[in-house]
mmCIF file of C-alpha atoms and ligand atoms in Angstrom:
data_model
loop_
_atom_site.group_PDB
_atom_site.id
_atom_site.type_symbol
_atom_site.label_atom_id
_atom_site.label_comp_id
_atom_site.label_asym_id
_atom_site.label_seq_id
_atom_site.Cartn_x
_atom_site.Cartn_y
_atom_site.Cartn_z
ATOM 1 C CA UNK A 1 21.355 10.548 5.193
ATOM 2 C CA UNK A 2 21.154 7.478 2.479
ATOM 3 C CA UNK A 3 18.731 4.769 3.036
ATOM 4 C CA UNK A 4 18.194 1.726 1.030
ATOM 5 C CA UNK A 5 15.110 -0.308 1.843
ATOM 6 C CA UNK A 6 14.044 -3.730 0.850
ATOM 7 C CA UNK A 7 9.957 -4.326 0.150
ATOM 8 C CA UNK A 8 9.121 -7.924 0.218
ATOM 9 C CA UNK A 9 5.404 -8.486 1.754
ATOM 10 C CA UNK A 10 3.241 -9.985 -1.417
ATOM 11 C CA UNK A 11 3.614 -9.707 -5.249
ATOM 12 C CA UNK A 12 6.245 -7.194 -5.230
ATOM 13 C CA UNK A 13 10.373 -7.454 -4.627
ATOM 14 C CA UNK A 14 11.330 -3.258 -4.496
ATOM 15 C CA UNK A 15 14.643 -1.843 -3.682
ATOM 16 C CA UNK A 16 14.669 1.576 -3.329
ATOM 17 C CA UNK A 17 17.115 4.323 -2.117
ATOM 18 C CA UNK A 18 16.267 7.610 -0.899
ATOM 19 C CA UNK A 19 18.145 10.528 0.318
ATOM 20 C CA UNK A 20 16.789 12.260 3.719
ATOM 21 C CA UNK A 21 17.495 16.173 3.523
ATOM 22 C CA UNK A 22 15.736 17.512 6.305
ATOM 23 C CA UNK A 23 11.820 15.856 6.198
ATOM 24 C CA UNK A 24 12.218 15.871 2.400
ATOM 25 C CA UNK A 25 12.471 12.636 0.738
ATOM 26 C CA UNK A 26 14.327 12.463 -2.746
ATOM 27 C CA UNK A 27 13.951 8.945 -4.446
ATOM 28 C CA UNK A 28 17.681 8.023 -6.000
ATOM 29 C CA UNK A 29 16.466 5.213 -7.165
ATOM 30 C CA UNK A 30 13.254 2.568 -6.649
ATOM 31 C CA UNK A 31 13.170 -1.419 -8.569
ATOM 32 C CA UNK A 32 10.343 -3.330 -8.657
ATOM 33 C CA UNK A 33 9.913 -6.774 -9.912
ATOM 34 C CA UNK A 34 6.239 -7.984 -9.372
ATOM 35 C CA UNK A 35 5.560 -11.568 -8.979
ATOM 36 C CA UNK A 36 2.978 -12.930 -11.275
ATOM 37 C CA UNK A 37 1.066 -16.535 -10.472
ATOM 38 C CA UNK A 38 -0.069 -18.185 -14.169
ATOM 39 C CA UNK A 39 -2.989 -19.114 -12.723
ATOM 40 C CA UNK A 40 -5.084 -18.299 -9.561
ATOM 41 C CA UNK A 41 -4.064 -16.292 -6.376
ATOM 42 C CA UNK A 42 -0.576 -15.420 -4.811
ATOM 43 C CA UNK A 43 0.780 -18.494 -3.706
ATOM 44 C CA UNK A 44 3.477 -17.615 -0.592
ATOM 45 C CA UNK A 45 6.478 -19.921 -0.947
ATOM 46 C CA UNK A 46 6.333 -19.562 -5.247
ATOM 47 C CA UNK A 47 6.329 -15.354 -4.458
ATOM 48 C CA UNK A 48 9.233 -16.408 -2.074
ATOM 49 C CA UNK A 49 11.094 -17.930 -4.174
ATOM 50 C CA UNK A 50 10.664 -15.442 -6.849
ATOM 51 C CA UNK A 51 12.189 -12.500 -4.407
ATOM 52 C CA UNK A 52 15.138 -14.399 -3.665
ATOM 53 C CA UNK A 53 15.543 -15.016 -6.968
ATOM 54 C CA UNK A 54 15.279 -11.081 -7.973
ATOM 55 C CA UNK A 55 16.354 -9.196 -4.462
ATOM 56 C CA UNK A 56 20.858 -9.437 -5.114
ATOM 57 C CA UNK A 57 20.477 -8.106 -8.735
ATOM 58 C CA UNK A 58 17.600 -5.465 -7.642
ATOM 59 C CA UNK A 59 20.084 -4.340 -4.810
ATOM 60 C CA UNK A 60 22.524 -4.274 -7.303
ATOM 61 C CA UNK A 61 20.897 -2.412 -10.019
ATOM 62 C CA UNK A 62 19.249 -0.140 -7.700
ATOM 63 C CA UNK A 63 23.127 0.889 -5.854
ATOM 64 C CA UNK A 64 24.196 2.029 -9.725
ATOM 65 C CA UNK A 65 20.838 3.606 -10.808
ATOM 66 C CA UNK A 66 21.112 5.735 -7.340
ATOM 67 C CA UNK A 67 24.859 6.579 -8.433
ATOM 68 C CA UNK A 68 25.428 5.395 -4.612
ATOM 69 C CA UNK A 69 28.154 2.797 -3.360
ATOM 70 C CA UNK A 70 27.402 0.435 -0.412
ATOM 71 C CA UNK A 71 29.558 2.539 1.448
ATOM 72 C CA UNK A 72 27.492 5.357 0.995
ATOM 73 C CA UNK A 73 25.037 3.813 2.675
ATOM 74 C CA UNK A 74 23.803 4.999 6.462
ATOM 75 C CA UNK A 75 21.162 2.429 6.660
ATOM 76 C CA UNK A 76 19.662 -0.809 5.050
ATOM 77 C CA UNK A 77 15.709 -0.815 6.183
ATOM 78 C CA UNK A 78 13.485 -3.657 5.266
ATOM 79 C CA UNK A 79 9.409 -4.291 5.368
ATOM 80 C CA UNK A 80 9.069 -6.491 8.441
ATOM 81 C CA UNK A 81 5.616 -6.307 8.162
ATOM 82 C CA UNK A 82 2.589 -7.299 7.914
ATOM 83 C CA UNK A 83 2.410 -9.612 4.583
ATOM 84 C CA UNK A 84 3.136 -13.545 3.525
ATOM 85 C CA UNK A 85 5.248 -14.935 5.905
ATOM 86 C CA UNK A 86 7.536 -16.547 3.209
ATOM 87 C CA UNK A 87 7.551 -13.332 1.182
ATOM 88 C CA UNK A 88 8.841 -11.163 4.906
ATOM 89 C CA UNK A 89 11.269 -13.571 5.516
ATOM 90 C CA UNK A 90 13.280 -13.710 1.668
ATOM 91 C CA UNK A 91 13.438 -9.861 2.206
ATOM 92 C CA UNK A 92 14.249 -10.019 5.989
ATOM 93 C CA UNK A 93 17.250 -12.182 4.952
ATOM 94 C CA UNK A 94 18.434 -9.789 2.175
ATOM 95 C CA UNK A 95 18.537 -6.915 4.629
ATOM 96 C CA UNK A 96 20.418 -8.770 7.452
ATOM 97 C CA UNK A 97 22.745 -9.957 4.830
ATOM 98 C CA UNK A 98 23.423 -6.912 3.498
ATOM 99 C CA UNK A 99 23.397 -5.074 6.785
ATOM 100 C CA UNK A 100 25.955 -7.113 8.247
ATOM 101 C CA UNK A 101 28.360 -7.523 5.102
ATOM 102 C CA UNK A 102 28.421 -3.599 4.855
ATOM 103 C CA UNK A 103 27.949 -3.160 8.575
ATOM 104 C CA UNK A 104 25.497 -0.258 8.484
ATOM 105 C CA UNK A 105 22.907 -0.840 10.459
ATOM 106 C CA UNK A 106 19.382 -2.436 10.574
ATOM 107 C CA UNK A 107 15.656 -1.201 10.030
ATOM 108 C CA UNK A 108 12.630 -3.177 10.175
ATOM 109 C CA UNK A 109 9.780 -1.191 9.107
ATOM 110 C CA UNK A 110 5.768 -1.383 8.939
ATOM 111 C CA UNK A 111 4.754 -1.192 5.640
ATOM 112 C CA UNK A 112 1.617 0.472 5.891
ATOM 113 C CA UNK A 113 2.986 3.448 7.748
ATOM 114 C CA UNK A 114 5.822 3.696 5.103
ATOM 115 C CA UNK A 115 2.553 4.096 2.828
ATOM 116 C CA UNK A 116 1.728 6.964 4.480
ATOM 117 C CA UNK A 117 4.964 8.512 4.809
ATOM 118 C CA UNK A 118 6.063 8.169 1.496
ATOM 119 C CA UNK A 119 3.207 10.841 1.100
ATOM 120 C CA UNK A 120 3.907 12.938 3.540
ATOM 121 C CA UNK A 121 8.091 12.818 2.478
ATOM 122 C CA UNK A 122 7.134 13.346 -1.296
ATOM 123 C CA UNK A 123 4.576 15.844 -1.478
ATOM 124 C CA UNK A 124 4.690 19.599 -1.263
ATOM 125 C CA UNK A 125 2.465 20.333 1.383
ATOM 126 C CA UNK A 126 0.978 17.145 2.610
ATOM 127 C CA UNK A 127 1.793 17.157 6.320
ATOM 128 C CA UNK A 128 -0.916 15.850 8.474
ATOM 129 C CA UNK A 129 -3.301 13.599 6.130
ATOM 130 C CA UNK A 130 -5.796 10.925 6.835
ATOM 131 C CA UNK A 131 -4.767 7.420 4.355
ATOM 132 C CA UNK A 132 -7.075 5.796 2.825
ATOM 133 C CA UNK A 133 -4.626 2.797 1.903
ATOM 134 C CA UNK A 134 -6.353 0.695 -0.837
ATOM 135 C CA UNK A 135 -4.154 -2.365 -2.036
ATOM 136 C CA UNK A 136 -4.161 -6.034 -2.837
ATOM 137 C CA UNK A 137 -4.593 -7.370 0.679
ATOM 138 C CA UNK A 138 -4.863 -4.094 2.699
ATOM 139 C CA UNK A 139 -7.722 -1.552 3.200
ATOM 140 C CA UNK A 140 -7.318 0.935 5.836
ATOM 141 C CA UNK A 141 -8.088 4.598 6.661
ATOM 142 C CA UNK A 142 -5.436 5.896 8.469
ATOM 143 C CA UNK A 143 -4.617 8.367 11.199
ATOM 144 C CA UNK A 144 -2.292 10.101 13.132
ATOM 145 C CA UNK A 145 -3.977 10.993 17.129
ATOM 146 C CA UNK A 146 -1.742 10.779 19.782
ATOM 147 C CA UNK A 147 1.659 9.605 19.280
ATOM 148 C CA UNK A 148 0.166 6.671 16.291
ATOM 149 C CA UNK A 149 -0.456 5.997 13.435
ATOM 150 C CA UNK A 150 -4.577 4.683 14.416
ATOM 151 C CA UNK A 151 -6.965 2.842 12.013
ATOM 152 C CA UNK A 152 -10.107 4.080 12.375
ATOM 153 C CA UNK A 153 -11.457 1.968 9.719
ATOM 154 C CA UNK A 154 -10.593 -1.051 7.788
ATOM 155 C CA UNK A 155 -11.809 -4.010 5.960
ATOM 156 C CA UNK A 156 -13.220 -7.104 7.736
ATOM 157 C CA UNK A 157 -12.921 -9.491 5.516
ATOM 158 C CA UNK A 158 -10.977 -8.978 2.130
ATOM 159 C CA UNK A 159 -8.785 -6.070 0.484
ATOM 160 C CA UNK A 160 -10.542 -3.980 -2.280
ATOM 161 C CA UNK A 161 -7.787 -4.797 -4.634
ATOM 162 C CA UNK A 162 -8.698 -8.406 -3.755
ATOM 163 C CA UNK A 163 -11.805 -7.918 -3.969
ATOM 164 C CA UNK A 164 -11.803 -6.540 -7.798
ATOM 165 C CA UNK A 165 -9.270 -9.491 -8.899
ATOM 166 C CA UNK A 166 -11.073 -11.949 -7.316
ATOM 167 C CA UNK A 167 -14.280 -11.583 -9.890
ATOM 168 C CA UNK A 168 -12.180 -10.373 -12.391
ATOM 169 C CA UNK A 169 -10.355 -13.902 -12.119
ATOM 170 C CA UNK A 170 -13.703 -15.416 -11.788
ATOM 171 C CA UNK A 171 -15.021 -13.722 -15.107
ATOM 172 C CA UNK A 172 -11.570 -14.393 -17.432
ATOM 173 C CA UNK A 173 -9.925 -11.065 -17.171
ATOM 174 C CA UNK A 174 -6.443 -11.446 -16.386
ATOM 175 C CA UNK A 175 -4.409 -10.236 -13.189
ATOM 176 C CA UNK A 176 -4.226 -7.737 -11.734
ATOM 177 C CA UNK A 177 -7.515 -6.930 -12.810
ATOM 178 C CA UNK A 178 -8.178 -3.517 -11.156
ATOM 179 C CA UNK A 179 -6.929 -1.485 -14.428
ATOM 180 C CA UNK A 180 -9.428 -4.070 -16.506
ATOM 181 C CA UNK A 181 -12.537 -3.618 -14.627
ATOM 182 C CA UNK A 182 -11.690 0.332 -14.116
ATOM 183 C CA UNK A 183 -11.592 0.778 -18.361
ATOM 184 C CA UNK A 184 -14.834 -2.018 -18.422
ATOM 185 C CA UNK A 185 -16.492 0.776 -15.723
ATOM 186 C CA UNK A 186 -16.180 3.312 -18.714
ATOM 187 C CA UNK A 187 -18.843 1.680 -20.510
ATOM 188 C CA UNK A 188 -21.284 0.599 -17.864
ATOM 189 C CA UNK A 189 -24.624 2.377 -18.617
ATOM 190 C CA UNK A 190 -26.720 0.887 -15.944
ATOM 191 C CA UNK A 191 -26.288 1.102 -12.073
ATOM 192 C CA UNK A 192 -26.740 -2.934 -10.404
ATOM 193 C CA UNK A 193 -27.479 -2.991 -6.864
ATOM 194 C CA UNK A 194 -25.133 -4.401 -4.904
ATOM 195 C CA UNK A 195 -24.006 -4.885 -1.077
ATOM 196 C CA UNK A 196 -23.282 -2.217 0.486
ATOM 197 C CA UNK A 197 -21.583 -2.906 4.094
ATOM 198 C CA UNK A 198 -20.267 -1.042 6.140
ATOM 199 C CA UNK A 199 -20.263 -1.969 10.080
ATOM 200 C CA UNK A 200 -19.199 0.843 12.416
ATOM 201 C CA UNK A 201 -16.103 2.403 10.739
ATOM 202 C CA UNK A 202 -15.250 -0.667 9.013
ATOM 203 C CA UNK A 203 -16.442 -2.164 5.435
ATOM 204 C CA UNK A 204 -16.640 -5.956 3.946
ATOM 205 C CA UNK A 205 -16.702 -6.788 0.722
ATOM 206 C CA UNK A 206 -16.893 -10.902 0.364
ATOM 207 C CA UNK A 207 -20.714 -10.350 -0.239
ATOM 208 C CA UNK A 208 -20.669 -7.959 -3.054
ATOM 209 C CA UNK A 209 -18.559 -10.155 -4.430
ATOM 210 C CA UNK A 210 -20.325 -12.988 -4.417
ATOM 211 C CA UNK A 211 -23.499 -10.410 -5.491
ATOM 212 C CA UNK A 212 -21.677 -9.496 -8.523
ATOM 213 C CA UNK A 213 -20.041 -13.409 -9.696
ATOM 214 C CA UNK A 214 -23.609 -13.802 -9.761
ATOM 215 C CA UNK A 215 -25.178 -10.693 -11.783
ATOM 216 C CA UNK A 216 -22.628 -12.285 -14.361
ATOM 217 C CA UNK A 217 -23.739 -15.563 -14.041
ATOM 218 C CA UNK A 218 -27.006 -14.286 -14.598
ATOM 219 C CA UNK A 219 -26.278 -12.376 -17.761
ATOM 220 C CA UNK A 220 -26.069 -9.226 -16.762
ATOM 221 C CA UNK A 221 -23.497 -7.104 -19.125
ATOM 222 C CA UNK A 222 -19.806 -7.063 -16.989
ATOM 223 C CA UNK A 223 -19.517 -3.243 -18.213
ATOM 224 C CA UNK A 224 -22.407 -2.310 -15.737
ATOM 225 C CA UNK A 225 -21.231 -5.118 -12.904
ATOM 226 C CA UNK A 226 -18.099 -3.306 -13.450
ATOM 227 C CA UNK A 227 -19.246 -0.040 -12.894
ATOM 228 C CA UNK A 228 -21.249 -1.164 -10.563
ATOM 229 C CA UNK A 229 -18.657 -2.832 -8.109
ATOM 230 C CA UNK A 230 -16.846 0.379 -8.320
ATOM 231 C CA UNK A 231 -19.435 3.055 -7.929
ATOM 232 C CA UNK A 232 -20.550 0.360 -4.738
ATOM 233 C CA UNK A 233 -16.933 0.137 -3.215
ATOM 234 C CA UNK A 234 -15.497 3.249 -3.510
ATOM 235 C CA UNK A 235 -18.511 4.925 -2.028
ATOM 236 C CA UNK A 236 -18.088 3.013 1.005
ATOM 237 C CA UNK A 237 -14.378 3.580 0.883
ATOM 238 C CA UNK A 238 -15.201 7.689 0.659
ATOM 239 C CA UNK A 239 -17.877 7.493 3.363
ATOM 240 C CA UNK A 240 -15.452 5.730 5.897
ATOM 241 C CA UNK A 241 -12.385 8.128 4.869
ATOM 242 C CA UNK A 242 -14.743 11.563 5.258
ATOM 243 C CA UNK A 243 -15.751 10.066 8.820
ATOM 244 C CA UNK A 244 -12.510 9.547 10.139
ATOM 245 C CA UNK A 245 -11.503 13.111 9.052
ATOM 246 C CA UNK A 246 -14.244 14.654 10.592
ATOM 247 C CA UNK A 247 -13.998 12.607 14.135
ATOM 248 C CA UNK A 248 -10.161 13.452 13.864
ATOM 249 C CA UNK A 249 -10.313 16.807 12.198
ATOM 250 C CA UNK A 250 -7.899 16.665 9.548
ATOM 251 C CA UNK A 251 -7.825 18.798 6.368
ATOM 252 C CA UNK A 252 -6.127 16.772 4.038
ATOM 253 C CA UNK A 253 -6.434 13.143 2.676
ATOM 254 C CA UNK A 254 -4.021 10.898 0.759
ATOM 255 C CA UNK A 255 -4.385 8.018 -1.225
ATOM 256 C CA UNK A 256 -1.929 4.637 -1.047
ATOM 257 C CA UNK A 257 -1.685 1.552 -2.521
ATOM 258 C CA UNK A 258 -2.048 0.347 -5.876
ATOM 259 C CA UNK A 259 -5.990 0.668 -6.016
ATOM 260 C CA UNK A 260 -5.209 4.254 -5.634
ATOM 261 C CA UNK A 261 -4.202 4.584 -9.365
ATOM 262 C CA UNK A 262 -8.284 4.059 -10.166
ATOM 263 C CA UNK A 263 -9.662 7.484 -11.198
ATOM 264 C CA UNK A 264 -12.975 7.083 -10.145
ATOM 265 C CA UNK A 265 -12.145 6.149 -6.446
ATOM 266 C CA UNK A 266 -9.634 9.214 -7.129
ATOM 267 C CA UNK A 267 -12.557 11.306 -8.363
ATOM 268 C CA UNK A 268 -14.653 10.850 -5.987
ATOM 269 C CA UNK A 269 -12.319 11.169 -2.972
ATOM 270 C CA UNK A 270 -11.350 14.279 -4.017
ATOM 271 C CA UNK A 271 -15.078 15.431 -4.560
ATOM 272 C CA UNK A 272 -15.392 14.352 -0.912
ATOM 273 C CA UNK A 273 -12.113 16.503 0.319
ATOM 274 C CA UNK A 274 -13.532 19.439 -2.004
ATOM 275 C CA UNK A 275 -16.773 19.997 -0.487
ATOM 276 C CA UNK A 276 -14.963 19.389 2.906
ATOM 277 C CA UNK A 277 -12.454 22.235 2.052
ATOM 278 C CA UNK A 278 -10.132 19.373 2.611
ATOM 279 C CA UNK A 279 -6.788 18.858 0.278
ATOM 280 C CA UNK A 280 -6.666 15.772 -1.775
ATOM 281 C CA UNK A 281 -3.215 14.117 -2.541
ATOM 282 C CA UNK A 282 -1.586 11.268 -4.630
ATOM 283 C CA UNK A 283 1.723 10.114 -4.227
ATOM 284 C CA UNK A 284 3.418 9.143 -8.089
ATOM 285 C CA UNK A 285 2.195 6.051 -9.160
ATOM 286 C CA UNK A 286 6.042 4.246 -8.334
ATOM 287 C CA UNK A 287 5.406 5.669 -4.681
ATOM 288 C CA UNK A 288 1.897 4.536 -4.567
ATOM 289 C CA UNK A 289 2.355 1.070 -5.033
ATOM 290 C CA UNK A 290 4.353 -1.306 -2.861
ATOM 291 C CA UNK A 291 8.390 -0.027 -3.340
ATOM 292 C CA UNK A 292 11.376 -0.167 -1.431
ATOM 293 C CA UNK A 293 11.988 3.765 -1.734
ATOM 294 C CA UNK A 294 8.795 3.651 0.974
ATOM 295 C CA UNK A 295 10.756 1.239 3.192
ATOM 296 C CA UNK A 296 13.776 2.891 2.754
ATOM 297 C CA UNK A 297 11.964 6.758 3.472
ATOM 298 C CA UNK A 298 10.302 5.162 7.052
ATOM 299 C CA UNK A 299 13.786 3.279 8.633
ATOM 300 C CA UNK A 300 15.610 6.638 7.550
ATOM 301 C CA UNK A 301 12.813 8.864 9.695
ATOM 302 C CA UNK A 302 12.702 6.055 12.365
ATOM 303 C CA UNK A 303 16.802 6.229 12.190
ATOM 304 C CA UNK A 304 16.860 9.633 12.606
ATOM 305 C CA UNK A 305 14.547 10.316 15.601
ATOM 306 C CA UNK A 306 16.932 7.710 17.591
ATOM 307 C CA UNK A 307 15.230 3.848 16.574
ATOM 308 C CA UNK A 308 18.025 1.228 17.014
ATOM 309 C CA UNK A 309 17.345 -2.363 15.839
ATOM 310 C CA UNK A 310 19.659 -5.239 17.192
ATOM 311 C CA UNK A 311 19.651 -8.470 13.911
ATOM 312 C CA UNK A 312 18.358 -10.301 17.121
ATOM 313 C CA UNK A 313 15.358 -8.352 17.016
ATOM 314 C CA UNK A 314 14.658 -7.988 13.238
ATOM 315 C CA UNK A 315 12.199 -11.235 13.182
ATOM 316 C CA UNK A 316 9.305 -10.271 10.639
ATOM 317 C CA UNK A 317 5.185 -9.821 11.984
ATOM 318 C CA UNK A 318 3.054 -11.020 9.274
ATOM 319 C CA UNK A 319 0.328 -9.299 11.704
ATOM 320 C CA UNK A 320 2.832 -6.370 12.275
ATOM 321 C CA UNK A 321 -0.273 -3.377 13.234
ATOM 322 C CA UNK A 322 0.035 -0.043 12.035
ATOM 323 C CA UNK A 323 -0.864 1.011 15.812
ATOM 324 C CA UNK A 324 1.800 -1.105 17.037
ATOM 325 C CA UNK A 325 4.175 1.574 16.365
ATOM 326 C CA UNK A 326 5.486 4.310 18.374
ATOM 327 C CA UNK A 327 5.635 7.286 16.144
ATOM 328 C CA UNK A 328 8.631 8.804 17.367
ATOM 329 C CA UNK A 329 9.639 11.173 14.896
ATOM 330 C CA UNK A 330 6.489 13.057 14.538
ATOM 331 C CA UNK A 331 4.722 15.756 16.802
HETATM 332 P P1 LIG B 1 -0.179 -5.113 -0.299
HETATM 333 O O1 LIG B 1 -1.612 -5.392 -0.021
HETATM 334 O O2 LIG B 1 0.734 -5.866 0.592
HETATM 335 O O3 LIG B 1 0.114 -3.664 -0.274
HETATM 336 P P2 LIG B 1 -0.269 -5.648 -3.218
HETATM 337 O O4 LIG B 1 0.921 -6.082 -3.991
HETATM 338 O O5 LIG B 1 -1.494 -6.420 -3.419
HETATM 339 O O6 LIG B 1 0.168 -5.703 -1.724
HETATM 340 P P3 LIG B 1 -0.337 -3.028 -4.559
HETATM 341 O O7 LIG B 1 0.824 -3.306 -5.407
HETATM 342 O O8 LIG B 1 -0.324 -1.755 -3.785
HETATM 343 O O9 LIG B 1 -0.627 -4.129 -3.480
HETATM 344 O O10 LIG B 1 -1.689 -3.054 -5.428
HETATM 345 C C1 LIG B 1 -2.094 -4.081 -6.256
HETATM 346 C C2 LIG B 1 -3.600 -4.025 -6.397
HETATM 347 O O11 LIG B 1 -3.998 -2.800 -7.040
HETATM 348 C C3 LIG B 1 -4.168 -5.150 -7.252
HETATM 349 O O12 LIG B 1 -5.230 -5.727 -6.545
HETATM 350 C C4 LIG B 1 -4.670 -4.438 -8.513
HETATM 351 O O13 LIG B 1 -5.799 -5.055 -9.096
HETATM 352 C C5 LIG B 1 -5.007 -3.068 -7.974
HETATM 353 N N1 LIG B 1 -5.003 -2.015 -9.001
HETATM 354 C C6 LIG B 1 -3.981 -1.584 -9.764
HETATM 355 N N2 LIG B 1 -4.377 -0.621 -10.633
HETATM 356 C C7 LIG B 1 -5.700 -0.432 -10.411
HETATM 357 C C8 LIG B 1 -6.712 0.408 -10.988
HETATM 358 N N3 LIG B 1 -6.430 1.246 -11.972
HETATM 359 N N4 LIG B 1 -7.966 0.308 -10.502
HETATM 360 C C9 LIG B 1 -8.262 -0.548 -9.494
HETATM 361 N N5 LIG B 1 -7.371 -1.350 -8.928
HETATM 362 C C10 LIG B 1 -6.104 -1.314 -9.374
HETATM 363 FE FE1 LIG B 2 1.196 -2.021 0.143
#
């Protein structure tokens, strides 16, 4: 079966198109265009409008890169959520629209779980993993225990990825500033203290932020606030994502999201799943990130194990949970 899926829930506009053979997933084809504010944080309506501006010519482009005509086509899945209202809606509308003008049908999808089964559709061996999903606006360890997809831990306040371009905006690097402060890290020599919170299964970050605005403020050299921030975070991040594996007893742990490409978190989760006798994955870096071949993967799966979704019923959840859904092609 041939999906195409439409991503739309921040910076990024993906079309993707995948090919289902069996519970293998073969990418045809995945587009991104990434929306880029000149100055500050995401602002909803401006991303908007810069998906609708993008989303005919990616569907386009992404159609002749697969080698795939609309007719071709067995579904047209979308992200329905969660994400920036505006952002859901411009790629909500380019699904229904193209759903209905080719009349295949409809698939609104969660994007977090299509971060995790991107993995598990991509990867050789990766069947049952716990996610630790790191991106802009999302950080969640993931599981599968009884028929969902459960979040044993998550952020309480702010994503990591928000959380590292956030000071790097405050200290003049420019966005996204993950891949900055992760080459800055390199040459940090000396270890700062910072915050380190973590409440139950669940982690903030808003005051190790504010910790390390002021170390700079104070002088201190960004290389070590750099290094610091990450050796601070991503410990937390580890320590959350071994306890979930052990509560849940899984053997294998996958990364997601675009904080994922760091080494050092990547490092030291797989130290973690090492000493646990655990298997580490990470899906390809256009996986990894948000894409439509994700989107596309999930409403093919959901598709398959008998979903239906009337337009009536497509309306996007900017809260959409990743426990809200009923994990019906998995045992
Ligand atoms: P969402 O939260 O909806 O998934 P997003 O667009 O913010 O959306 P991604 O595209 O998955 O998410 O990831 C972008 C984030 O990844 C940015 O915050 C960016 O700084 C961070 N990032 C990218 N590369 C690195 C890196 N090498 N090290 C640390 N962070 C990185
Ligand atoms: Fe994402």
């Amino acid at each position: 079966m041939i999906s195409i899926g439409i991503e739309g829930t921040a910076h990024t506009i993906g079309v993707g198109i995948v090919k289902k053979k069996g519970q293998k997933c073969k990418v045809l084809s995945n587009l991104i265009k990434i929306y880029r504010p000149e100055k500050g944080g995401i602002h909803p309506r401006e991303a908007a409008n810069h998906h609708a501006n993008h989303v005919a010519d990616l569907i386009k482009e992404s159609a002749e890169e697969a080698g795939v005509s609309f007719d071709e086509l067995d579904i047209v899945s979308f992200s329905q959520g969660p994400g920036l209202g505006p952002c859901l809606r411009t790629a909500a509308t380019a699904a229904r629209a193209l759903s209905l003008s080719t009349k295949k049908p409809l698939m609104g999808v969660n994007h977090c779980v299509a971060h995790i089964e991107i993995g598990r559709g991509t990867i050789d061996n990766c069947k049952d993993p716990v996610l630790l999903y790191t991106s802009g606006a999302n950080t969640q360890v993931i599981g599968f225990a009884e028929g969902k997809y459960r979040v044993f831990g998550e952020t309480l306040d702010i994503g990591i990825g928000n959380c590292l371009d956030k000071f790097g905006r405050e200290v003049g690097l420019e966005f996204p500033c993950g891949p900055k402060i992760e080459k800055l890290a390199l040459d940090g020599k000396k270890y700062l203290d910072l915050p380190y919170t973590i409440k139950g299964m669940d982690i903030a970050f808003s005051g190790l932020l504010t910790a390390a605005i002021q170390y700079f403020k104070s002088g201190e050299s960004l290389e070590d606030i750099c290094y610091s921030i990450q050796e601070t975070t991503f410990a937390a991040l580890t320590e959350v994502t071994e306890r979930a594996m052990a509560h849940i007893e899984k053997k294998e742990v996958l990364l997601g999201g675009g904080v994922a490409s760091n080494m050092r978190l990547r490092d030291m989760v797989k130290t973690m799943a090492e000493e646990r006798g655990a298997s580490f994955f990470v899906p390809n870096r256009s996986v990894c990130i948000d894409n439509g071949a994700m989107i596309a993967w999930l409403g093919a799966l959901m598709y398959e194990s008998g979903v239906r979704m009337k337009v009536e019923n497509s309306i996007i959840d900017q809260r959409f949970r990743t426990d809200m859904v009923d994990v019906t092609w998995r045992e």
